[in-house]
Tab-separated table of C-alpha atoms in Angstrom:
chain	number	residue	atom	x	y	z
K	1	MET	CA	44.618	127.789	68.302
K	2	MET	CA	43.301	124.392	69.543
K	3	LEU	CA	39.856	124.950	67.803
K	4	LYS	CA	41.598	125.738	64.551
K	5	LEU	CA	43.488	122.391	64.740
K	6	LEU	CA	40.355	120.606	65.501
K	7	LEU	CA	38.543	122.201	62.514
K	8	ARG	CA	41.416	121.302	60.345
K	9	TYR	CA	40.986	117.676	61.487
K	10	GLY	CA	37.299	118.025	60.844
K	11	ASN	CA	37.939	119.161	57.200
K	12	TYR	CA	40.268	116.146	56.752
K	13	ALA	CA	37.624	113.766	58.314
K	14	LEU	CA	35.165	115.235	55.883
K	15	SER	CA	37.168	114.613	52.867
K	16	LEU	CA	37.418	110.729	53.967
K	17	LEU	CA	33.712	110.179	54.078
K	18	PRO	CA	33.189	109.253	50.402
K	19	ASP	CA	36.118	106.891	50.421
K	20	TYR	CA	35.248	104.982	53.664
K	21	PRO	CA	31.493	104.098	53.593
K	22	SER	CA	31.448	101.596	56.398
K	23	GLN	CA	28.580	102.266	58.883
K	24	GLN	CA	30.805	102.548	61.948
K	25	PHE	CA	33.150	105.070	60.216
K	26	ILE	CA	30.240	107.139	58.895
K	27	VAL	CA	28.523	107.249	62.296
K	28	CYS	CA	31.569	108.048	64.208
K	29	THR	CA	32.828	110.712	61.730
K	30	LEU	CA	29.467	112.530	61.516
K	31	HIS	CA	29.271	112.550	65.344
K	32	THR	CA	32.764	113.931	65.602
K	33	LEU	CA	32.029	116.591	63.021
K	34	THR	CA	28.799	117.559	64.877
K	35	GLU	CA	30.672	117.992	68.077
K	36	LEU	CA	33.156	120.209	66.268
K	37	ALA	CA	30.517	122.207	64.711
K	38	ALA	CA	28.702	122.676	68.069
K	39	ALA	CA	31.868	123.961	69.520
K	40	SER	CA	32.542	126.405	66.752
K	41	VAL	CA	28.922	127.362	66.294
K	42	THR	CA	29.617	129.025	62.997
K	43	HIS	CA	29.876	125.662	61.309
K	44	ILE	CA	26.538	124.443	62.385
K	45	PRO	CA	24.590	125.329	59.123
K	46	GLU	CA	27.049	123.247	56.951
K	47	GLN	CA	26.913	120.394	59.502
K	48	VAL	CA	23.094	120.458	59.385
K	49	ASP	CA	23.097	120.232	55.671
K	50	LEU	CA	25.476	117.346	55.735
K	51	LEU	CA	23.494	115.316	58.309
K	52	ILE	CA	20.221	115.921	56.373
K	53	SER	CA	21.867	114.736	53.232
K	54	TYR	CA	22.880	111.471	55.061
K	55	LEU	CA	19.375	111.123	56.485
K	56	LYS	CA	17.858	111.268	52.920
K	57	GLU	CA	20.525	109.368	50.958
K	58	ASP	CA	21.959	106.787	53.219
K	59	GLY	CA	19.805	103.666	53.397
K	60	ARG	CA	21.147	102.297	56.702
K	61	MET	CA	18.708	102.900	59.562
K	62	CYS	CA	21.629	103.135	62.032
K	63	VAL	CA	23.092	106.028	60.109
K	64	LYS	CA	19.800	107.705	59.782
K	65	ILE	CA	19.021	107.510	63.540
K	66	SER	CA	22.538	108.727	64.428
K	67	ALA	CA	22.384	111.618	62.078
K	68	LEU	CA	18.999	112.557	63.623
K	69	LYS	CA	20.407	112.399	67.113
K	70	ASP	CA	23.267	114.600	65.968
K	71	MET	CA	20.825	117.025	64.491
K	72	LYS	CA	18.849	117.273	67.738
K	73	ASN	CA	22.135	118.138	69.397
K	74	LEU	CA	22.693	121.008	66.912
K	75	ALA	CA	19.097	122.105	67.363
K	76	ASN	CA	19.741	122.553	70.985
K	77	LYS	CA	23.017	124.174	70.548
K	78	GLY	CA	22.273	126.559	67.676
K	79	ALA	CA	18.669	126.475	66.592
K	80	HIS	CA	18.883	130.101	65.399
K	81	LEU	CA	21.344	128.911	62.675
K	82	TRP	CA	18.970	126.528	61.056
K	83	SER	CA	17.288	127.658	57.946
K	84	SER	CA	13.769	127.410	56.781
K	85	GLU	CA	14.932	125.038	54.040
K	86	ASN	CA	16.423	122.783	56.619
K	87	VAL	CA	13.053	122.596	58.517
K	88	ASN	CA	11.128	122.048	55.336
K	89	GLU	CA	13.412	119.170	54.393
K	90	LEU	CA	12.694	117.510	57.732
K	91	VAL	CA	8.935	117.945	57.425
K	92	ASN	CA	9.037	116.582	53.807
K	93	TYR	CA	11.152	113.523	54.874
K	94	THR	CA	8.827	112.840	57.908
K	95	ILE	CA	5.928	112.731	55.578
K	96	GLU	CA	7.736	110.415	53.087
K	97	THR	CA	9.158	107.848	55.449
K	98	PRO	CA	6.991	104.918	56.472
K	99	TYR	CA	9.146	104.047	59.523
K	100	ILE	CA	7.626	105.120	62.854
K	101	SER	CA	10.998	105.227	64.517
K	102	LEU	CA	12.323	107.763	62.130
K	103	LYS	CA	9.192	109.869	62.337
K	104	CYS	CA	9.634	109.989	66.117
K	105	GLU	CA	13.172	110.949	65.863
K	106	ILE	CA	12.545	113.658	63.317
K	107	PHE	CA	9.672	115.002	65.394
K	108	SER	CA	12.089	115.214	68.492
K	109	VAL	CA	14.428	117.386	66.262
K	110	MET	CA	11.550	119.633	65.163
K	111	VAL	CA	10.330	119.945	68.757
K	112	ALA	CA	13.741	121.170	69.836
K	113	LEU	CA	13.601	123.806	67.036
K	114	ALA	CA	9.958	124.778	68.070
K	115	HIS	CA	11.089	125.413	71.603
K	116	SER	CA	13.514	128.027	70.380
K	117	VAL	CA	13.547	131.193	68.299
K	118	SER	CA	13.541	128.979	65.211
K	119	VAL	CA	9.811	128.272	65.759
K	120	ASP	CA	9.294	131.031	63.191
K	121	LYS	CA	11.146	128.894	60.562
K	122	PHE	CA	8.086	126.558	60.193
K	123	ASP	CA	5.931	127.465	57.247
K	124	LEU	CA	2.442	128.317	58.618
K	125	SER	CA	1.003	129.580	55.320
K	126	ALA	CA	-2.107	128.157	53.674
K	127	GLU	CA	-1.512	124.511	52.669
K	128	CYS	CA	1.473	124.357	55.046
K	129	LYS	CA	2.767	120.773	55.331
K	130	VAL	CA	3.823	120.819	58.935
K	131	LEU	CA	0.359	121.429	60.306
K	132	GLN	CA	-1.013	118.692	57.997
K	133	LEU	CA	1.715	116.352	59.261
K	134	CYS	CA	0.860	117.093	62.831
K	135	GLN	CA	-2.837	116.540	62.283
K	136	ASP	CA	-2.025	113.220	60.568
K	137	CYS	CA	-0.055	112.148	63.630
K	138	ILE	CA	-1.653	113.429	66.742
K	139	PHE	CA	-4.279	110.659	66.630
K	140	HIS	CA	-1.900	107.907	65.512
K	141	ASP	CA	-2.306	104.579	67.107
K	142	ASN	CA	1.408	104.612	68.084
K	143	VAL	CA	1.187	106.478	71.372
K	144	GLN	CA	4.807	107.684	71.263
K	145	LEU	CA	4.366	109.170	67.766
K	146	ALA	CA	1.119	110.799	68.791
K	147	ALA	CA	2.630	112.322	71.927
K	148	ILE	CA	5.690	113.865	70.148
K	149	SER	CA	3.471	115.263	67.300
K	150	VAL	CA	1.243	116.835	70.012
K	151	GLU	CA	4.201	118.433	71.584
K	152	LEU	CA	5.273	119.960	68.224
K	153	LEU	CA	1.721	121.209	67.569
K	154	THR	CA	1.489	122.662	71.049
K	155	GLN	CA	4.687	124.711	70.524
K	156	ILE	CA	3.441	125.959	67.100
K	157	ALA	CA	-0.035	126.825	68.640
K	158	ILE	CA	1.667	128.690	71.417
K	159	HIS	CA	3.796	130.645	68.945
K	160	VAL	CA	0.755	131.457	66.823
K	161	PHE	CA	-1.148	132.592	69.874
K	162	GLN	CA	1.567	134.828	71.295
K	163	GLU	CA	2.375	136.433	67.912
K	164	ASP	CA	-1.227	136.792	66.884
K	165	ILE	CA	-0.684	134.872	63.753
K	166	VAL	CA	-3.775	134.009	61.726
K	167	VAL	CA	-3.880	130.445	60.364
K	168	GLN	CA	-6.660	129.970	57.932
K	169	GLY	CA	-9.313	127.331	58.589
K	170	ILE	CA	-8.115	126.164	61.954
K	171	ASP	CA	-8.015	127.108	65.670
K	172	LEU	CA	-4.768	125.608	66.709
K	173	MET	CA	-5.217	126.096	70.507
K	174	GLN	CA	-8.476	124.154	70.361
K	175	GLU	CA	-7.086	121.656	68.085
K	176	VAL	CA	-4.086	120.743	70.216
K	177	SER	CA	-6.189	120.931	73.393
K	178	SER	CA	-8.620	118.288	71.911
K	179	ALA	CA	-5.567	116.208	70.831
K	180	ILE	CA	-4.134	116.300	74.392
K	181	GLU	CA	-7.447	115.286	76.011
K	182	THR	CA	-7.756	112.410	73.474
K	183	LEU	CA	-4.317	111.159	73.989
K	184	LEU	CA	-4.762	111.244	77.739
K	185	LEU	CA	-7.796	108.956	77.441
K	186	VAL	CA	-5.911	106.599	75.099
K	187	ILE	CA	-2.905	106.370	77.417
K	188	CYS	CA	-5.172	105.856	80.423
K	189	THR	CA	-6.904	102.750	78.682
K	190	ALA	CA	-3.589	101.480	77.273
K	191	GLU	CA	-1.052	98.997	78.627
K	192	GLN	CA	0.990	100.318	81.556
K	193	THR	CA	4.508	100.645	80.098
K	194	CYS	CA	7.354	103.150	80.648
K	195	GLY	CA	6.860	104.363	77.088
K	196	ASN	CA	3.260	105.186	77.774
K	197	LEU	CA	4.109	106.878	80.991
K	198	LYS	CA	6.715	109.084	79.153
K	199	SER	CA	3.946	109.964	76.800
K	200	LEU	CA	1.501	110.757	79.685
K	201	LEU	CA	4.162	113.184	81.149
K	202	GLN	CA	4.461	114.775	77.664
K	203	CYS	CA	0.718	115.392	77.563
K	204	PHE	CA	0.789	116.990	80.994
K	205	GLN	CA	3.631	119.186	80.042
K	206	CYS	CA	1.905	120.303	76.891
K	207	ALA	CA	-1.198	121.142	78.959
K	208	VAL	CA	0.943	123.155	81.378
K	209	ASN	CA	2.579	125.089	78.466
K	210	ILE	CA	-0.709	125.956	76.913
K	211	CYS	CA	-2.221	127.107	80.287
K	212	ASP	CA	0.865	129.281	80.981
K	213	VAL	CA	0.140	131.441	77.870
K	214	CYS	CA	-3.627	131.046	78.003
K	215	PRO	CA	-4.852	130.636	81.519
K	216	ASP	CA	-8.438	130.400	80.430
K	217	MET	CA	-7.692	126.875	79.239
K	218	SER	CA	-6.795	125.632	82.665
K	219	ILE	CA	-10.251	124.762	83.886
K	220	GLN	CA	-10.960	122.615	80.660
K	221	PHE	CA	-7.866	120.433	81.472
K	222	VAL	CA	-8.684	120.286	85.182
K	223	ASP	CA	-12.110	118.937	84.267
K	224	THR	CA	-10.745	116.423	81.830
K	225	ILE	CA	-7.951	115.262	84.172
K	226	GLY	CA	-10.368	115.068	87.117
K	227	SER	CA	-12.838	112.941	85.112
K	228	LEU	CA	-10.209	110.375	84.400
K	229	ILE	CA	-8.669	109.968	87.965
K	230	GLY	CA	-10.378	107.115	89.626
K	231	LYS	CA	-11.876	105.662	86.413
K	232	HIS	CA	-8.774	104.258	84.881
K	233	GLN	CA	-6.048	102.182	86.586
K	234	MET	CA	-3.306	103.704	84.366
K	235	PHE	CA	-4.095	107.118	85.740
K	236	GLY	CA	-3.114	106.093	89.156
K	237	TRP	CA	0.469	106.458	87.847
K	238	TYR	CA	-0.287	110.135	87.594
K	239	LEU	CA	0.722	110.421	91.162
K	240	TYR	CA	4.306	109.873	90.002
K	241	VAL	CA	3.865	112.624	87.350
K	242	LEU	CA	1.995	115.097	89.668
K	243	PRO	CA	5.188	116.463	91.398
K	244	CYS	CA	6.783	117.023	87.947
K	245	VAL	CA	4.263	119.436	86.488
K	246	ARG	CA	1.973	122.113	87.488
K	247	LEU	CA	-1.363	122.646	85.738
K	248	GLY	CA	-1.830	126.201	84.598
K	249	ASN	CA	-1.138	129.560	86.061
K	250	LYS	CA	-1.686	130.035	89.750
K	251	SER	CA	-3.111	133.491	88.963
K	252	ALA	CA	-5.944	131.810	87.134
K	253	GLY	CA	-6.820	129.744	90.033
K	254	ALA	CA	-6.179	126.437	88.260
K	255	VAL	CA	-4.096	125.072	91.067
K	256	VAL	CA	-6.806	125.861	93.782
K	257	CYS	CA	-9.514	124.276	91.538
K	258	TRP	CA	-7.242	121.271	91.049
K	259	GLN	CA	-6.641	120.739	94.733
K	260	SER	CA	-10.232	121.158	95.820
K	261	GLU	CA	-11.922	119.087	93.291
K	262	ILE	CA	-9.489	116.235	92.796
K	263	ASN	CA	-7.676	115.857	96.067
K	264	ASP	CA	-9.896	113.152	97.443
K	265	GLU	CA	-9.470	111.099	94.282
K	266	ILE	CA	-5.650	111.424	94.475
K	267	LYS	CA	-5.678	110.174	98.118
K	268	LYS	CA	-7.521	107.026	96.985
K	269	PHE	CA	-4.585	106.076	94.809
K	270	THR	CA	-1.901	106.827	97.447
K	271	THR	CA	-2.127	103.336	98.969
K	272	GLN	CA	-2.447	101.548	95.528
K	273	LEU	CA	0.580	103.165	93.755
K	274	ARG	CA	3.691	101.123	93.803
K	275	ILE	CA	6.603	102.265	91.740
K	276	THR	CA	9.921	100.428	91.856
K	277	PRO	CA	13.320	102.223	91.585
K	278	GLU	CA	13.831	100.596	88.190
K	279	THR	CA	10.537	101.819	86.904
K	280	SER	CA	11.147	105.293	88.256
K	281	LYS	CA	14.590	105.379	86.454
K	282	ALA	CA	13.064	104.298	83.244
K	283	ILE	CA	10.396	106.931	83.281
K	284	VAL	CA	12.753	109.905	83.895
K	285	SER	CA	15.460	108.757	81.551
């Protein structure tokens, strides 16, 4: 009974959107409608369509960002209810927009979808746009954009590997592995910021995810990470990340290899690493 009343309120709020175009009203109403859709589940497809329309048609950045955050919520709550058309619209808009902040937000929505059963909604046919988009962004000079695009490509590569899908002209596992290694080097030589540390953690998690499904890749990542520790100051911060991830599958011997070859270098950084409570909170937030 209560849900029916809330949905009736939602329909009323939806009817008001064209007549009250103020930014605060639009953002608040869209968010409320998103919460109602997430609660009812069955209304998620209509709400996704509405949010995408505001992303594409409303020129205000605040409205676009808010719509994308609501989309991510719906991707987490009901990814299976998204359509291939929804995914294609996000891919096309990411290609079209020149704004890095919007690209990052859209990628975060697509990553949420790629971590779910909706990963099969991505078009992986010849000339597919999502792979071209990822390839254009994984080596971007903006570290945050590069990291989130690497995460998306990682999930797509894992899906392709597990389902034995043939993607013409590209070895996705090798492509994403090279991107991860390159990004690790870039981050290690970049300024030590909380944003870069978050991207570092994303890189390690991507490596973990790949090694979980393809243990043979473990040694490659261990060698790369081992070569970086001790050579770059930024990588000393890895000691904070280390407890958060595990590289590869224990059955593949990656953990043993890690401990035996790199443990000495890790110890060297133990006395050098200093992380304040404020920094730790910023990294994990």
